[in-house]
Structure formats: C-alpha cells, structure tokens
PDB file of C-alpha atoms in Angstrom:
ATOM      1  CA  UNK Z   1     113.980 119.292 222.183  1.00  0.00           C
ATOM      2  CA  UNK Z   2     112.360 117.909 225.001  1.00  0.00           C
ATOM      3  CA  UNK Z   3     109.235 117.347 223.207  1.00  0.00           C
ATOM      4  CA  UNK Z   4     110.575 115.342 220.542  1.00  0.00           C
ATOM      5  CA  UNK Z   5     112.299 113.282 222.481  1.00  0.00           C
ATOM      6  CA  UNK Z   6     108.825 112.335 224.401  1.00  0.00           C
ATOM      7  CA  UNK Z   7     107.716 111.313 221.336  1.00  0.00           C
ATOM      8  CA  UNK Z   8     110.072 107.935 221.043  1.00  0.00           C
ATOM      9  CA  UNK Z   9     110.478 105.072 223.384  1.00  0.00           C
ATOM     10  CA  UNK Z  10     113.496 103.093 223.123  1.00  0.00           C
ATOM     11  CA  UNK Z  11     112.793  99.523 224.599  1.00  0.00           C
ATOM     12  CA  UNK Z  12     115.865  97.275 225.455  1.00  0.00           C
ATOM     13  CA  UNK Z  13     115.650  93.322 225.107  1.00  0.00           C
ATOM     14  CA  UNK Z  14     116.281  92.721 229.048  1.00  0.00           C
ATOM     15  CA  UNK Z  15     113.747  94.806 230.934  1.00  0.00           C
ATOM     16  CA  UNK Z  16     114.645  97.967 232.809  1.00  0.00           C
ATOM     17  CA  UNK Z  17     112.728  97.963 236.108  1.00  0.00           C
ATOM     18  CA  UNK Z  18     113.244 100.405 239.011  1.00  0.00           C
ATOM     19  CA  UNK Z  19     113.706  99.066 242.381  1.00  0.00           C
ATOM     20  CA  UNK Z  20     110.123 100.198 242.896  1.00  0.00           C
ATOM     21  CA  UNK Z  21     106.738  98.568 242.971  1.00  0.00           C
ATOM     22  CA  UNK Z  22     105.546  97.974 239.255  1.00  0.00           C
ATOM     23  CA  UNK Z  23     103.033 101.050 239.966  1.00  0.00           C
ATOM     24  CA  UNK Z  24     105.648 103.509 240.665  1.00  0.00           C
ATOM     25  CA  UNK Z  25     107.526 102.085 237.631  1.00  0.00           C
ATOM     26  CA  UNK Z  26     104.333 102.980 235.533  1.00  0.00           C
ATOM     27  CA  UNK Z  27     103.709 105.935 237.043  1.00  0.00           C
ATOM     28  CA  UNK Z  28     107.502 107.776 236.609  1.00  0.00           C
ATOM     29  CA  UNK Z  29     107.633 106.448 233.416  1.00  0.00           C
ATOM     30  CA  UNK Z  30     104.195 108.392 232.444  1.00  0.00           C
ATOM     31  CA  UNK Z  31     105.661 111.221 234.642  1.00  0.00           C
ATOM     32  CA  UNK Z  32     108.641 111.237 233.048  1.00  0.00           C
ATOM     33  CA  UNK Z  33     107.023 111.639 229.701  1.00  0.00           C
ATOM     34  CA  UNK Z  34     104.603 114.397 230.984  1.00  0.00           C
ATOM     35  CA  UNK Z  35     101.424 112.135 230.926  1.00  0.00           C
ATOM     36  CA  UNK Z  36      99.022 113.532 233.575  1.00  0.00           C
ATOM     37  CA  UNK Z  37      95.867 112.160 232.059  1.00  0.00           C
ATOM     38  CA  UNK Z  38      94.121 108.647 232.175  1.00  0.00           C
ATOM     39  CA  UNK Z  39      97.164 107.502 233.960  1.00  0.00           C
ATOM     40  CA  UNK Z  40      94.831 104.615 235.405  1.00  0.00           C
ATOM     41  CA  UNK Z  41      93.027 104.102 232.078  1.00  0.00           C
ATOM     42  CA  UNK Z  42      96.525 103.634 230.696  1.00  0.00           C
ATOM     43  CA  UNK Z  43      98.126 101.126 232.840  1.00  0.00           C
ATOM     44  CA  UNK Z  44      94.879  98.992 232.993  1.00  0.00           C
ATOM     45  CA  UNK Z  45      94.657  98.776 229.375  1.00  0.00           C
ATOM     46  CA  UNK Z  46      98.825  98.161 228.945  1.00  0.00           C
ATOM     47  CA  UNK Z  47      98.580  95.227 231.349  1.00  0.00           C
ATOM     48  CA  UNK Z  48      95.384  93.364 229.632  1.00  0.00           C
ATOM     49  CA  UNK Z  49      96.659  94.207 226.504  1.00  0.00           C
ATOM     50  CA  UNK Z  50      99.374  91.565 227.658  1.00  0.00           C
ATOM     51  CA  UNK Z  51      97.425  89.433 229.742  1.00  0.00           C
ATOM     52  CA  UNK Z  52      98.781  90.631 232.665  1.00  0.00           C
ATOM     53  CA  UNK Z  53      97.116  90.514 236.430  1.00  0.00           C
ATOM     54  CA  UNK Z  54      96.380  93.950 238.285  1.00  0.00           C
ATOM     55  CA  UNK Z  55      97.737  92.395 240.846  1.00  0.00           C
ATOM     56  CA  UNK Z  56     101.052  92.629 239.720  1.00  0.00           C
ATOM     57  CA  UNK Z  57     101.261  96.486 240.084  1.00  0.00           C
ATOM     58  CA  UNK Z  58     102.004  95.887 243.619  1.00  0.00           C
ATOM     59  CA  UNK Z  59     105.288  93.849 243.189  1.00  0.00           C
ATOM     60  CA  UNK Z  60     108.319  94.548 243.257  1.00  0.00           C
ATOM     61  CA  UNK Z  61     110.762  93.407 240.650  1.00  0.00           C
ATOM     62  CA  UNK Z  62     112.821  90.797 242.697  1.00  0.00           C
ATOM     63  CA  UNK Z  63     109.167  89.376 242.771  1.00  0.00           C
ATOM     64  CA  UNK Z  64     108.348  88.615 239.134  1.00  0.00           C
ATOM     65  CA  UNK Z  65     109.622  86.046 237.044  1.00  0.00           C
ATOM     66  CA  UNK Z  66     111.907  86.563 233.701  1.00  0.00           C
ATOM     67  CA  UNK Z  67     109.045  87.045 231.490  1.00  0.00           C
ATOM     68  CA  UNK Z  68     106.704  88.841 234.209  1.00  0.00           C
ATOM     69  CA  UNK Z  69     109.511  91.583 233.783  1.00  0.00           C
ATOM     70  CA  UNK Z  70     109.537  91.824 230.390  1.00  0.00           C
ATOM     71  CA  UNK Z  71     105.794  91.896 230.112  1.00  0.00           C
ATOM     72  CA  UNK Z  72     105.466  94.830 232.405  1.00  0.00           C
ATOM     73  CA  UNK Z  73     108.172  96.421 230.698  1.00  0.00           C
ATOM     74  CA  UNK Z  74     106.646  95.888 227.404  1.00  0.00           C
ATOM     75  CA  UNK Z  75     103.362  97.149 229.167  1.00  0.00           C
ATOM     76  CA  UNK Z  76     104.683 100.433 230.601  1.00  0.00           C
ATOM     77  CA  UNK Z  77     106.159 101.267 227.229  1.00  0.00           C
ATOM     78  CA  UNK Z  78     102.696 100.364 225.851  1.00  0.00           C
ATOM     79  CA  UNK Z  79     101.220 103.078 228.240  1.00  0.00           C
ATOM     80  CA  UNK Z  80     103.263 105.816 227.345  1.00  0.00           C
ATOM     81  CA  UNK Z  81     101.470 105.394 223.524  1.00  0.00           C
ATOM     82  CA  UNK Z  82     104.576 107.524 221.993  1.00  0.00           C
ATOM     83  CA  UNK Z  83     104.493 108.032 217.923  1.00  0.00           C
ATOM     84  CA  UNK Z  84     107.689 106.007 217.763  1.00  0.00           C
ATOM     85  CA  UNK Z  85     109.095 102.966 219.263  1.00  0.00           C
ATOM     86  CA  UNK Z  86     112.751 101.544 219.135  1.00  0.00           C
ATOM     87  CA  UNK Z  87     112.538  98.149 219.706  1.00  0.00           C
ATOM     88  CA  UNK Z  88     115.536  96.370 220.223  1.00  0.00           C
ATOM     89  CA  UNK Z  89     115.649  92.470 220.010  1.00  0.00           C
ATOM     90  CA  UNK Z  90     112.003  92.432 221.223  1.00  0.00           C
ATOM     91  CA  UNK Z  91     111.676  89.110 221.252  1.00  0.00           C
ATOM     92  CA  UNK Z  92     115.041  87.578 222.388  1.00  0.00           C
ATOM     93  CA  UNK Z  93     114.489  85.765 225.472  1.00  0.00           C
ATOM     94  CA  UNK Z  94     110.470  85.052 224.843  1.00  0.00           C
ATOM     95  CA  UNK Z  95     108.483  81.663 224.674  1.00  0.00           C
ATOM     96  CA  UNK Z  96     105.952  81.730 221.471  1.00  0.00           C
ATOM     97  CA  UNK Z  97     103.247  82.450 223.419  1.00  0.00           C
ATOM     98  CA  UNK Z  98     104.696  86.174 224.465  1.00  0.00           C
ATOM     99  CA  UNK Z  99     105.715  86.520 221.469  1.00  0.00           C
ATOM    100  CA  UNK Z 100     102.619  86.341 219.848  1.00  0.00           C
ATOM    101  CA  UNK Z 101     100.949  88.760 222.574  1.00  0.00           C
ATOM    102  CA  UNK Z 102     103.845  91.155 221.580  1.00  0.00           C
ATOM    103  CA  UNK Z 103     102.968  91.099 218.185  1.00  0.00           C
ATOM    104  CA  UNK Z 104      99.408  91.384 218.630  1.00  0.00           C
ATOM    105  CA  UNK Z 105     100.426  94.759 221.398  1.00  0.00           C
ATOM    106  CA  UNK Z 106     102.485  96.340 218.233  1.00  0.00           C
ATOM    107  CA  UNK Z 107      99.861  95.972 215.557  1.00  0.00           C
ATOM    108  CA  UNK Z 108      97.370  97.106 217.635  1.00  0.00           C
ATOM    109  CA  UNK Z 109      99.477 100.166 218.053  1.00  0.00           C
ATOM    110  CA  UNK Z 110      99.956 100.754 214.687  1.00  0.00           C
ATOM    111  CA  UNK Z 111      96.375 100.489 213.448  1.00  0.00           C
ATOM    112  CA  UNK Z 112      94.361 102.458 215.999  1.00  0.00           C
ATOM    113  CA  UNK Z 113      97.300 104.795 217.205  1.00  0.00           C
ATOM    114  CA  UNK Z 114      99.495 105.090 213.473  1.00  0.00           C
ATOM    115  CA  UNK Z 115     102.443 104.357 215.757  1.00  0.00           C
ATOM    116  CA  UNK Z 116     105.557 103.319 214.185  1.00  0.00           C
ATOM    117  CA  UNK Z 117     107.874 100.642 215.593  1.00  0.00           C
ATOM    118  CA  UNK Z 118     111.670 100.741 213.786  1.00  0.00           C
ATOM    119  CA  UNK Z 119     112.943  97.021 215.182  1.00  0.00           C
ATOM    120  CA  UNK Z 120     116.315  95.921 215.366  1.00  0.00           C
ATOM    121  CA  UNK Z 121     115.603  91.791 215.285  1.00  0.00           C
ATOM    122  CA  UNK Z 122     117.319  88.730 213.948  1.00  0.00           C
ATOM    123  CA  UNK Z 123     113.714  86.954 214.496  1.00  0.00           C
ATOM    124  CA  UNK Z 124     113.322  86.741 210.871  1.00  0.00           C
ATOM    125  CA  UNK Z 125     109.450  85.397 212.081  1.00  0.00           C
ATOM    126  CA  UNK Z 126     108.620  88.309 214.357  1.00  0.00           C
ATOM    127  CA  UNK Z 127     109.756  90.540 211.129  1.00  0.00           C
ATOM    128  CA  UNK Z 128     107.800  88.760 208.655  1.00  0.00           C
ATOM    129  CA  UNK Z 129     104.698  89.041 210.413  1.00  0.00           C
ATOM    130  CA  UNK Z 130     105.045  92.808 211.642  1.00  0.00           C
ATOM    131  CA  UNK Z 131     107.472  94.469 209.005  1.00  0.00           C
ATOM    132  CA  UNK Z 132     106.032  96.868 206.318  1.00  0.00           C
ATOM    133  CA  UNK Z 133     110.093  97.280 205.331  1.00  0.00           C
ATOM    134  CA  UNK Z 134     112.794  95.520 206.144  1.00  0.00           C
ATOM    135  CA  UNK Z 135     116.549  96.641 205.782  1.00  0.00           C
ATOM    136  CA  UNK Z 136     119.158  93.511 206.304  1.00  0.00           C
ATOM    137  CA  UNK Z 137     122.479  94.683 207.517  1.00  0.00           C
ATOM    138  CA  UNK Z 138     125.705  92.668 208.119  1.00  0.00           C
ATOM    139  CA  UNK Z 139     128.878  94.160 209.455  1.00  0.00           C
ATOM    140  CA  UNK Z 140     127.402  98.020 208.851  1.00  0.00           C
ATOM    141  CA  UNK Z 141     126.977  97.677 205.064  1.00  0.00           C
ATOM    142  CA  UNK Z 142     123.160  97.560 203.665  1.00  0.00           C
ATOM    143  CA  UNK Z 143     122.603  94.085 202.053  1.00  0.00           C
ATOM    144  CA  UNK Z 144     119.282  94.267 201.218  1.00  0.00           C
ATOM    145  CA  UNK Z 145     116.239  96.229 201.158  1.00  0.00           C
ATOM    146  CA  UNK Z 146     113.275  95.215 201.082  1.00  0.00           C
ATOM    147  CA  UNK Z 147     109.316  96.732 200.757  1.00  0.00           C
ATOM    148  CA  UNK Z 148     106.704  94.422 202.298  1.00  0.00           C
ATOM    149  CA  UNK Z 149     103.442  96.145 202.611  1.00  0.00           C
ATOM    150  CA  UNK Z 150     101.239  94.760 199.756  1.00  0.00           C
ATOM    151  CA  UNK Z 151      99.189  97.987 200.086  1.00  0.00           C
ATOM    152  CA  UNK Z 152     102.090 100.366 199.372  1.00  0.00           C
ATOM    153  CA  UNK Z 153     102.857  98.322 196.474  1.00  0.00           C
ATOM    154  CA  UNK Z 154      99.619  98.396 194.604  1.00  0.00           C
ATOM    155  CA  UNK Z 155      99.331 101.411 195.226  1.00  0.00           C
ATOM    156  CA  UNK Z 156     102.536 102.408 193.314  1.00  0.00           C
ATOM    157  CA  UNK Z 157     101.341  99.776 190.474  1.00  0.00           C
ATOM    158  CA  UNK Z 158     103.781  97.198 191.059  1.00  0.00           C
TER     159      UNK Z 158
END
C-alpha cells in the first residue's frame, strides 16, 4: 500500500534532481511522501547534516557541481527520515571527504531514528565501517554471509 511504500527510500548512485530549484526538489519530495510538518526544520537539518550552504536551495541543478548534486540528493533523502533506505552504490563517484560525511549522515540515522539502510556497495571500506551484516554475492549465488555487529554476537554468546 501506499503507506508502506512511504516508508522506504530508494537512493540511486547518480543523483536524481528535478529541473527545479533545490527547494522545490525538497519540497515535492516531502510532498510526495505526505510530510506536511517541520518541512523547514527538515531541510535545514538535511543540508548541515552534510555541510551544505542554505544558499544552495535556490539553485538550480545545471548550477551545482557533481558532488553538490549528490549531496543535496543525499540531503533530501535525509529529510524524508523514512524507516528504510535502499542505497545503491552510495559512494561510487565520491572523494573521501563525502564519503565520510555520508557515513557519519547514515549512522546518525540509525542511532537516533533506528533507521535501517540495506546497501548494495562494492566499497568494501564504506561496508566495514557501516555494516551490522554483510551478504557477498557474485553472479546471483550467495557466497558468503557474514554477522558484524559485536553486540548481536555477545549477546547470542558467541
């Protein structure tokens, strides 16, 4: 139902901007997820959660760089604080230091919201440092799996 699907955010490697001002891209994204509430509170704390200028909301795409782009579009998905996130190949196409806010913006997520992120990566790095499980495919077939959180484990007496 339409509910559910609210309740995931599916986040592409390239960014997915409207031909609009970054605003409107904020704001029909929250729309389009029936968020009517703190809309402002949302998209201010989104954008400083990636060190991003308020300035920027009133660009236009053809405006902001490569990474600008995939900051705000990191950002908006930040705002819509679903209980799940697809992430695919979040950080293909990053320099370190992005990558590191990224990681930062996801963990953050996790521990005050209980969000949960299911990433599709082959930055073995960005999954070490984020992954509580990690399932290695290759050509469909499961190769591996593997349970990282250190908590879990104690906690089943391993």
């Amino acid at each position: 139902n339409n509910k559910q699907k609210r309740e995931i955010y599916l986040l592409f490697p390239e960014p997915i901007l409207l031909n609009r001002s970054v605003r409107a891209n904020f704001l029909f994204t929250l729309k389009t997820y029936g968020i009517k509430e703190d809309i402002e509170e949302r998209i201010k704390e989104s954008l400083m959660c990636l060190n991003l200028d308020e300035s920027l909301l009133s660009k236009y795409p053809n405006e902001l760089s490569s990474g600008q782009s995939q900051k705000i579009a990191f950002a908006i998905a930040l705002s819509v604080r679903a209980k799940y996130y697809l992430l695919d190949e979040p950080s293909a196409f990053l320099d370190k230091n992005t990558t590191l806010l990224f990681k930062k913006a996801i963990l953050k997520m996790h521990e005050n919201l209980n969000t949960g992120f299911l990433i599709a990566s082959h930055d073995k790095h960005f999954l070490d440092f984020l992954a509580q499980k990690k399932l290695y495919l290759h050509s469909g077939e499961i190769l591996e799996f593997e349970n990282t959180n250190v908590f879990e484990l104690e906690n089943q007496g391993v």
